[in-house]
Coordinates of C-alpha atoms in Angstrom, one line a residue:
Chain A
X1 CA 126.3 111.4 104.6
X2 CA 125.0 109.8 101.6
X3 CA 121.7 110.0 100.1
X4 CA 119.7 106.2 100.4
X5 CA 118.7 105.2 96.6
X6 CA 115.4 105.0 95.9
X7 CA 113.7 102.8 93.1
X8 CA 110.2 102.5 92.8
X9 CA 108.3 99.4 91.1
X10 CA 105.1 99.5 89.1
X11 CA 103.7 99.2 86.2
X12 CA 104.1 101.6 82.9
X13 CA 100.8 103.4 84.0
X14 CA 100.4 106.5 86.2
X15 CA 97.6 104.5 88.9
X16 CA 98.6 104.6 91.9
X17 CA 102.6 104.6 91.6
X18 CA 102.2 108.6 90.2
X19 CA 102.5 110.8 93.3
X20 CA 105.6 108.4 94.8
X21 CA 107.5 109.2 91.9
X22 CA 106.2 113.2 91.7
X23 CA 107.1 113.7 95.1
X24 CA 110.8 112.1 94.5
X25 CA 111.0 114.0 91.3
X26 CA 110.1 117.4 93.4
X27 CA 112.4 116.4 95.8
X28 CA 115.0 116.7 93.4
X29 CA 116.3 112.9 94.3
X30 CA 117.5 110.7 91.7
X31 CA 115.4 107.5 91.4
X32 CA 115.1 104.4 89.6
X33 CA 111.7 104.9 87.6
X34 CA 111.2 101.0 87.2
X35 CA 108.2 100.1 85.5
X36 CA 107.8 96.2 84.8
X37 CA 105.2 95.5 82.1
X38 CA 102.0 93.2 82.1
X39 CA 103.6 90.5 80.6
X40 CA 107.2 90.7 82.7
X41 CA 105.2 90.7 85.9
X42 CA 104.3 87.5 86.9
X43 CA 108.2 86.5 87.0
X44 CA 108.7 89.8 89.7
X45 CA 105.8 89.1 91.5
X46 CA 106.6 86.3 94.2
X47 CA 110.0 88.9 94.9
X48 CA 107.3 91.5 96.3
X49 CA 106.0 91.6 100.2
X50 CA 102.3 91.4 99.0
X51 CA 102.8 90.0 95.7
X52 CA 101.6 93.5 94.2
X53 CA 103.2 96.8 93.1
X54 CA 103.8 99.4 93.3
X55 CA 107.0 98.3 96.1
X56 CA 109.9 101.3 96.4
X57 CA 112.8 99.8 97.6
X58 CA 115.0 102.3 99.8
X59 CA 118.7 100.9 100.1
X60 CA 117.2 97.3 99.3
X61 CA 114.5 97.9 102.0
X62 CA 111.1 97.5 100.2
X63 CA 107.5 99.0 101.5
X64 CA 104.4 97.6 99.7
X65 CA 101.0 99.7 99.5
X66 CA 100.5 103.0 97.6
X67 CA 99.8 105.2 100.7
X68 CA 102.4 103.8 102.8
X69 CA 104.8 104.2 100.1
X70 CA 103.8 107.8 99.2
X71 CA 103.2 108.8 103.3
X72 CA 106.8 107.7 103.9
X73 CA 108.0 109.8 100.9
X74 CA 105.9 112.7 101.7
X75 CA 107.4 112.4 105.7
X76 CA 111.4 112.4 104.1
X77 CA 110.8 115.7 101.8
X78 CA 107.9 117.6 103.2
X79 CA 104.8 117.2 102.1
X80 CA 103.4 116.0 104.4
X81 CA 101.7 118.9 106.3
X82 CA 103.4 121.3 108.5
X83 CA 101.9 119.9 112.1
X84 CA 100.3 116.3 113.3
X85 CA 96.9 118.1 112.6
X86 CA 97.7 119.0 109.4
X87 CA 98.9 115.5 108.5
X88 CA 95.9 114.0 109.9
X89 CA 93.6 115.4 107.5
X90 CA 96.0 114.8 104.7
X91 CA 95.8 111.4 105.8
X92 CA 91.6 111.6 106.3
X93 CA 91.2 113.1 102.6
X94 CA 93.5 110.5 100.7
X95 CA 91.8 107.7 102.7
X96 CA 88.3 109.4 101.3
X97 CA 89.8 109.5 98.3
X98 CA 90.6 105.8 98.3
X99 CA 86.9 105.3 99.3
X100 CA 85.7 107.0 96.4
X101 CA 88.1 104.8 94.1
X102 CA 86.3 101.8 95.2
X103 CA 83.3 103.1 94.3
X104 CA 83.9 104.2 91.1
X105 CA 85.8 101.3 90.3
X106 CA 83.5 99.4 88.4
X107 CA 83.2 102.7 86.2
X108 CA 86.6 102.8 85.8
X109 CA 87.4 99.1 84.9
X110 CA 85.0 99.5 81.9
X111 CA 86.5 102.9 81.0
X112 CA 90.1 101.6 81.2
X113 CA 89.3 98.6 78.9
X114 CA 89.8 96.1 81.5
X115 CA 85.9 94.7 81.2
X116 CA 82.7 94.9 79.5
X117 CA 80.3 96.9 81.0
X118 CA 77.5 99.6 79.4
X119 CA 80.0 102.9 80.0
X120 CA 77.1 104.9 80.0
X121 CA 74.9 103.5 82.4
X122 CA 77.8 103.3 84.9
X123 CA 79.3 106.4 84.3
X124 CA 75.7 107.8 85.3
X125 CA 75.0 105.1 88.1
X126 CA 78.3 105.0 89.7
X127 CA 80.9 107.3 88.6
X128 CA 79.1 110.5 88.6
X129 CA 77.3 109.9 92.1
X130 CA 80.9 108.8 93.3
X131 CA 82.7 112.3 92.2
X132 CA 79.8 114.0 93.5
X133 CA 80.0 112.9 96.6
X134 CA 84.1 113.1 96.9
X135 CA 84.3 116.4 95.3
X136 CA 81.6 118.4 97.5
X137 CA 84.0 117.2 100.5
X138 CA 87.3 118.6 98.8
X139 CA 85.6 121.9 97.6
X140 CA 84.2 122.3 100.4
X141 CA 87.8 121.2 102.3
X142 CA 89.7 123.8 99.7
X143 CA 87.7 126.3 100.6
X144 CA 87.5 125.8 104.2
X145 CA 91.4 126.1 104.1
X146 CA 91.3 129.8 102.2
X147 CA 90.9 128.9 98.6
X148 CA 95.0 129.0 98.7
X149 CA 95.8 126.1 96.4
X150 CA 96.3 123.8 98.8
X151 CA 93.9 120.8 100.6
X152 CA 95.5 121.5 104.1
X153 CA 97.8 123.8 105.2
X154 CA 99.6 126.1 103.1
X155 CA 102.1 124.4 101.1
X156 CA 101.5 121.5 98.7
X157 CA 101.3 117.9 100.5
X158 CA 100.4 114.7 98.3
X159 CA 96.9 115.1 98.5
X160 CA 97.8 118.2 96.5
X161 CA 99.1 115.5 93.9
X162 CA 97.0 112.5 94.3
X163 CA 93.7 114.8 93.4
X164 CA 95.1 116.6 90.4
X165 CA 96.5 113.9 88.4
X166 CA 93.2 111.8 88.9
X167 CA 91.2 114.5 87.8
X168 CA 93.3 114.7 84.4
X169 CA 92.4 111.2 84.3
X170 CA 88.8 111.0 85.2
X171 CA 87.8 113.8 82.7
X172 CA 88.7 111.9 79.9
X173 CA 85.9 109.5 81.0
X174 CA 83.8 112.1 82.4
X175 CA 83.5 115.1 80.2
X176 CA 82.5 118.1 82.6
X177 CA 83.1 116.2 86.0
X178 CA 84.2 119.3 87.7
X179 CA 82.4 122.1 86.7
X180 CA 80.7 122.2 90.1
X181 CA 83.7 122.2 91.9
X182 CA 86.1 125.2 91.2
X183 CA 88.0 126.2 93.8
X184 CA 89.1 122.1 93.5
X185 CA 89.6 123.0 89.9
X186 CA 92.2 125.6 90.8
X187 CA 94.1 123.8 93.5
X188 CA 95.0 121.3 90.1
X189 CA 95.9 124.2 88.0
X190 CA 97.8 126.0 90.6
X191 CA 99.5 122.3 91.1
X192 CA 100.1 121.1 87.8
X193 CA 101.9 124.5 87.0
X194 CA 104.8 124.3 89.6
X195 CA 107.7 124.3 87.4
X196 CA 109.0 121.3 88.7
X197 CA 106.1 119.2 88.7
X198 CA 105.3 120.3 85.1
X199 CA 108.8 118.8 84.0
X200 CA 107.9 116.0 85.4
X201 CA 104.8 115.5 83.4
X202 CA 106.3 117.2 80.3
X203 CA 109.3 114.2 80.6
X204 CA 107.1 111.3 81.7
X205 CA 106.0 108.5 79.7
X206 CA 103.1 109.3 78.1
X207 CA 100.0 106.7 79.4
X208 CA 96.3 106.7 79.5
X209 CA 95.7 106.2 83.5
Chain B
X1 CA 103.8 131.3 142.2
X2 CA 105.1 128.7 140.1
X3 CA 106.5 130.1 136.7
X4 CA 106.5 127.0 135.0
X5 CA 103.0 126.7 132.9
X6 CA 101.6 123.5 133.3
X7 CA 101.3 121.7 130.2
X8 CA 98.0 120.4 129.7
X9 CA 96.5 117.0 128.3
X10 CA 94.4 118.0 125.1
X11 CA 90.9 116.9 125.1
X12 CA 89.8 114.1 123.0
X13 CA 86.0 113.1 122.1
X14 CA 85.1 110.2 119.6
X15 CA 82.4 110.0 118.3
X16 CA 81.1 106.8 116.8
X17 CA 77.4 104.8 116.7
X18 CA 77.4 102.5 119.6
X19 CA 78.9 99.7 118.3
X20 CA 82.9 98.6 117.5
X21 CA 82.6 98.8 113.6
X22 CA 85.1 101.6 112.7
X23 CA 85.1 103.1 115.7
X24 CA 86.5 100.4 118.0
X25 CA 89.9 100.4 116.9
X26 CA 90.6 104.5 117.6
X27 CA 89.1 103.7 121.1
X28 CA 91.5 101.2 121.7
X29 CA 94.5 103.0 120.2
X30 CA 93.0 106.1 123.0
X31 CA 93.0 103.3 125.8
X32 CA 96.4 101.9 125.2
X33 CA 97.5 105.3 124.7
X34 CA 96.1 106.3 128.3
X35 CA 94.3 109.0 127.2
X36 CA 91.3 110.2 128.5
X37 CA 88.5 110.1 126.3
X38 CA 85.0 111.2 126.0
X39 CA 83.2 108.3 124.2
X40 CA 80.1 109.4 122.2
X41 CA 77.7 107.4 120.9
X42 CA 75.4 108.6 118.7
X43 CA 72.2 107.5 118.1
X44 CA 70.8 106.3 115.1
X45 CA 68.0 109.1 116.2
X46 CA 70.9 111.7 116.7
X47 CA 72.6 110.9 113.4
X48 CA 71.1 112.6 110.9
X49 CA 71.0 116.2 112.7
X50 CA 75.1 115.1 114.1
X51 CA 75.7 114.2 110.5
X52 CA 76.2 117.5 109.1
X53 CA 78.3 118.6 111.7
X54 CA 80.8 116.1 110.4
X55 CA 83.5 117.0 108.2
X56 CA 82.9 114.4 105.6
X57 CA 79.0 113.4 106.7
X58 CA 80.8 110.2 108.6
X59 CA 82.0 109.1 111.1
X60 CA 84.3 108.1 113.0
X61 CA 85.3 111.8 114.4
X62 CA 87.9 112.5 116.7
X63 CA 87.7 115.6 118.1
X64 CA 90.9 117.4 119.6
X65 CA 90.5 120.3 121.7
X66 CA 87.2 121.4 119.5
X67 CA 89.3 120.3 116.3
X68 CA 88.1 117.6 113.8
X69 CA 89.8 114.3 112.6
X70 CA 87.5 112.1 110.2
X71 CA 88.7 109.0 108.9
X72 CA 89.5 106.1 111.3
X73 CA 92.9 105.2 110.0
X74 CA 93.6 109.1 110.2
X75 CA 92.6 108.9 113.5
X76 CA 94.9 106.3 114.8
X77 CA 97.7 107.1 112.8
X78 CA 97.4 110.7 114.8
X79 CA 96.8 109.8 118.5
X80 CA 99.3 106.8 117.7
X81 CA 102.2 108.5 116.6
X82 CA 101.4 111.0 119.4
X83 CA 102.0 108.3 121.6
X84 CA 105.2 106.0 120.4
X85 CA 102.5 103.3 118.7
X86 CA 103.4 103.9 115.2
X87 CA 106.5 102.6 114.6
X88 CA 109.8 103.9 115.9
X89 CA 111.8 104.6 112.9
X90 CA 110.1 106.2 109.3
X91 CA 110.4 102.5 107.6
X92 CA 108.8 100.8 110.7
X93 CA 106.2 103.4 110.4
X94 CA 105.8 102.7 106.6
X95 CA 105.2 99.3 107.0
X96 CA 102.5 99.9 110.1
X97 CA 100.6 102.0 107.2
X98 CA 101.0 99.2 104.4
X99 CA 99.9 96.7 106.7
X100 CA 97.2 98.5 107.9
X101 CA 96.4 99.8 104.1
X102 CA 96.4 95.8 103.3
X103 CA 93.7 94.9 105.5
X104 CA 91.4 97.3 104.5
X105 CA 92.0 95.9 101.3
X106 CA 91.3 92.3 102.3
X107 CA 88.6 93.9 104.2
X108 CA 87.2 95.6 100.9
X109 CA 86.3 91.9 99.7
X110 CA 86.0 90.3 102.7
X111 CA 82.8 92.4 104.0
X112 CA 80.9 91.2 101.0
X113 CA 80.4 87.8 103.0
X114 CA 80.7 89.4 106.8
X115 CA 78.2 92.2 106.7
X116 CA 75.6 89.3 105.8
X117 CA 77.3 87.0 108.9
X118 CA 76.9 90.3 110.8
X119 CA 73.0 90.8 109.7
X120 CA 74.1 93.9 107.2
X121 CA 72.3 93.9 103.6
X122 CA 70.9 90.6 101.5
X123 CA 72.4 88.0 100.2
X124 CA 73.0 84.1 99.9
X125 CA 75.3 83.7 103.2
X126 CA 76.7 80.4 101.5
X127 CA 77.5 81.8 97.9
X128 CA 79.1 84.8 99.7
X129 CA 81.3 83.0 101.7
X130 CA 82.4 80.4 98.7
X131 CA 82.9 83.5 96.3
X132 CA 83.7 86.4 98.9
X133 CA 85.0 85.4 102.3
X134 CA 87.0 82.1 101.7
X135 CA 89.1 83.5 98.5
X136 CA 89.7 86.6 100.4
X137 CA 90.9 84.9 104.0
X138 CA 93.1 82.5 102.1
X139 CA 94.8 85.2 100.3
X140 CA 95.2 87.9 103.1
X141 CA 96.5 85.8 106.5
X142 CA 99.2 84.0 104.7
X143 CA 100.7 87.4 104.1
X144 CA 99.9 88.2 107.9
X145 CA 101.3 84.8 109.0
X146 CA 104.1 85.6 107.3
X147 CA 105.0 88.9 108.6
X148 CA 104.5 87.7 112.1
X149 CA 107.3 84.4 111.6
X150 CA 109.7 87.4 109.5
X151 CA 109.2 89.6 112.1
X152 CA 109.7 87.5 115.2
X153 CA 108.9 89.4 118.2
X154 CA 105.1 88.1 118.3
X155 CA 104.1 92.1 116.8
X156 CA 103.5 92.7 113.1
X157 CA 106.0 95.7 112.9
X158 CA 109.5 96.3 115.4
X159 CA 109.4 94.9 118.8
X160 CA 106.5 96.7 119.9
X161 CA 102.9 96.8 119.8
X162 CA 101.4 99.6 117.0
X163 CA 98.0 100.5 116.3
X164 CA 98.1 97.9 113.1
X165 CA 98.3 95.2 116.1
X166 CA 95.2 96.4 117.6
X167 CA 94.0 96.5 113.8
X168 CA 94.5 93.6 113.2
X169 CA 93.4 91.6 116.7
X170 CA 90.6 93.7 116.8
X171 CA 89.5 91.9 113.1
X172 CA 90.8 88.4 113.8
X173 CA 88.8 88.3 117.1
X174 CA 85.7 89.5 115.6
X175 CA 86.0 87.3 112.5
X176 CA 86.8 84.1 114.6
X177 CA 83.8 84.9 116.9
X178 CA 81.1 85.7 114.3
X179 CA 82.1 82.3 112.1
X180 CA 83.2 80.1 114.7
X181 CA 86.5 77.7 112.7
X182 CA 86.9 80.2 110.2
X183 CA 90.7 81.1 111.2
X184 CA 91.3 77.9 112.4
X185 CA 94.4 77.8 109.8
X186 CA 96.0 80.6 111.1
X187 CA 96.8 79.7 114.6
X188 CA 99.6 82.3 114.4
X189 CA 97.0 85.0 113.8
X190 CA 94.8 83.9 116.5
X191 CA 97.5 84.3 119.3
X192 CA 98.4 87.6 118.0
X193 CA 94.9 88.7 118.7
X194 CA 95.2 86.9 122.1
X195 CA 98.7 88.6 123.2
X196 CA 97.4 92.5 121.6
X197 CA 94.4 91.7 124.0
X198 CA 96.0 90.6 126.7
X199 CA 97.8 94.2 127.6
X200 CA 96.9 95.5 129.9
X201 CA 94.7 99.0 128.6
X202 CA 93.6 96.9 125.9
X203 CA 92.4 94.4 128.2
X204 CA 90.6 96.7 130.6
X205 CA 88.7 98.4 127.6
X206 CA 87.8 95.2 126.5
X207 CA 86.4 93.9 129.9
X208 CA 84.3 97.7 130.5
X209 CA 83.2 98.8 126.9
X210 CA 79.4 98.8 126.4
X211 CA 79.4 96.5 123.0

């Protein structure tokens, strides 16, 4: 039986093609890590379902939309939660994650570069009230769950992933953002210190989001 | 004495303010699934006392044999693929959730001009729907029209209906209702909306629900 190839499509950044191509690296399945540049994208685009990335294509099959791509991944090599309970609330915490990045997207936008904006004013008006708000739920989730290192469950499921590289993200934009929130601060060092997953980041192109 | 144990039907509660909003589309996954549901509607009254019961202070909640659900995609991804409405291979599946994740983008935009049609917030009705509501209709149903001609089989995913159906007919209807003409160039997405309503537990809810 052969193993279906895998490539997944999106830009040089980490955004919201990451956790796909952490969970395929885990996995230990080779994958085509295809990142198509600013410039190169407009002559790709029209070639993707929804005219956005990231796409993975899986034996010339594409699925379009982050979650989709990453639930469908998480589903083939386990990280997905253990029962359909378990995968629910990974499911209800990455959608209240996905909340929160609409909210703190006009923070973000400025913080990235991608508009002008008064950084501090936002990052006080919308970013901090955001991560506040998002974080209380996941510390409060993590520690509901036994302070194990794990959002739900008790082996690592996307969420796992999604959470800890946005927080190495966000706190170069928000110096202290976590301090409030430890037992979340320990599911991302308990995370970003599996041996395979830290290989992955050690190897990766190095990029600011 | 029968040895066999009886296997028993888990007990389901939503909770939800009394109105469709978010928590219209996990009722009708719960219809066309046949479960039996306890339908709760909070009160505005009732909310903030209710509120800190939640798992994430919101709501929709699903509640499963005394266990919580937030999150209304969560919740009808579960009771869905519980009951063969999620797609029925992992790819079929995939694409349910990226459609599904699509119009909550489009819906992202979009609600900057309905929540004013709806009576939500402040705001120039006409300005919204020149910058807000027209740019984002004309670039999310070409995609859905799409899908529906590629697909063939008058469903958005396999040759079945799946909760991104009722997702989507659910939105459609109420969008075409609330701004009479507004889909009128997506006649394909309008009798998508009529054929997901027209089955039968989808129907029945429709005909006995309170709003």
């Amino acid at each position: 039986k052969t193993m279906p190839t895998y490539k997944l499509s999106y830009f040089p950044g980490r955004g919201l093609g990451e956790v796909s191509r952490q969970m395929l690296h885990l996995s230990g399945t080779p994958f085509e890590d295809n990142r198509i540049t600013m410039d190169d994208w407009p002559k790709h685009k029209e070639s993707t379902p929804f005219g956005q990335m990231p796409v993975l294509t899986v034996d010339g099959k594409q699925i379009p939309q982050s979650f989709a791509i990453a639930r469908y991944l998480a589903n083939q090599f386990g990280f997905a939660g253990k029962t359909p309970l378990e995968s629910a609330w990974v499911d209800a915490l990455a959608d209240q994650y996905k909340d929160y990045t609409t909210e703190i997207r006009p923070f973000l936008m400025v913080a990235y570069g991608f508009g002008e904006g008064d950084k501090d004013k936002l990052r006080k008006e919308v970013a901090e009230p955001a991560i506040n708000k998002l974080f209380t739920i996941l510390e409060k989730k993590a520690k509901e769950n036994g302070s194990n290192g794990h959002f739900v469950g008790s082996s690592l499921t996307w969420v796992d992933l999604l959470v800890s590289d946005h927080m190495g993200i966000l706190e170069t934009h928000v110096p202290n953002a976590f301090t409030a929130f430890p037992t979340v601060q320990d599911i991302r060092k308990k995370t970003t210190s599996l041996p395979k997953l830290k290989e992955w980041i050690d190897k990766r192109p190095v990029t600011p989001f | 004495f029968s040895a066999i144990s009886q296997s028993t039907m888990p007990a389901y509660k939503l909770y939800y303010f009394s109105i469709r909003g978010l928590g219209e589309v996990p009722r009708q996954i719960l219809a066309l699934a046949d479960v039996k549901f306890e339908n709760v509607g909070i009160t505005k009254e009732q909310w903030p006392e209710f509120k800190s019961k939640t798992p994430f202070g919101q709501m929709p909640v699903l509640e499963v044999d005394g266990k919580q659900i937030p999150q209304s995609f969560a919740i009808a991804r579960y009771v869905a693929s519980q009951h063969g409405l999620a797609g029925k291979t992992p790819f079929e599946a995939a694409w349910v959730d990226a459609l599904a994740d699509q119009y909550k983008d489009f819906n992202n935009d979009f609600k900057k001009f309905f929540y004013l049609v709806l009576g939500f917030g402040e705001g120039d009705l006409e300005a919204a729907k020149l910058e807000h509501g027209i740019p984002a209709r004309d670039k999310f149903f070409p995609l859905v029209v799409k899908q529906l001609k590629s697909n063939g089989t008058g469903f958005l995913v396999g040759d079945s209906v799946t909760w991104v159906d009722v997702l989507y007919a659910e939105g459609s209807s109420r969008v075409a209702h609330e701004v009479p003409g507004f889909l009128d160039d997506y006649p394909e997405v309008l009798e998508h909306a009529k054929k997901i309503h027209a089955i039968p537990q989808i129907k029945k809810w429709i005909e006995a629900r309170p709003v």
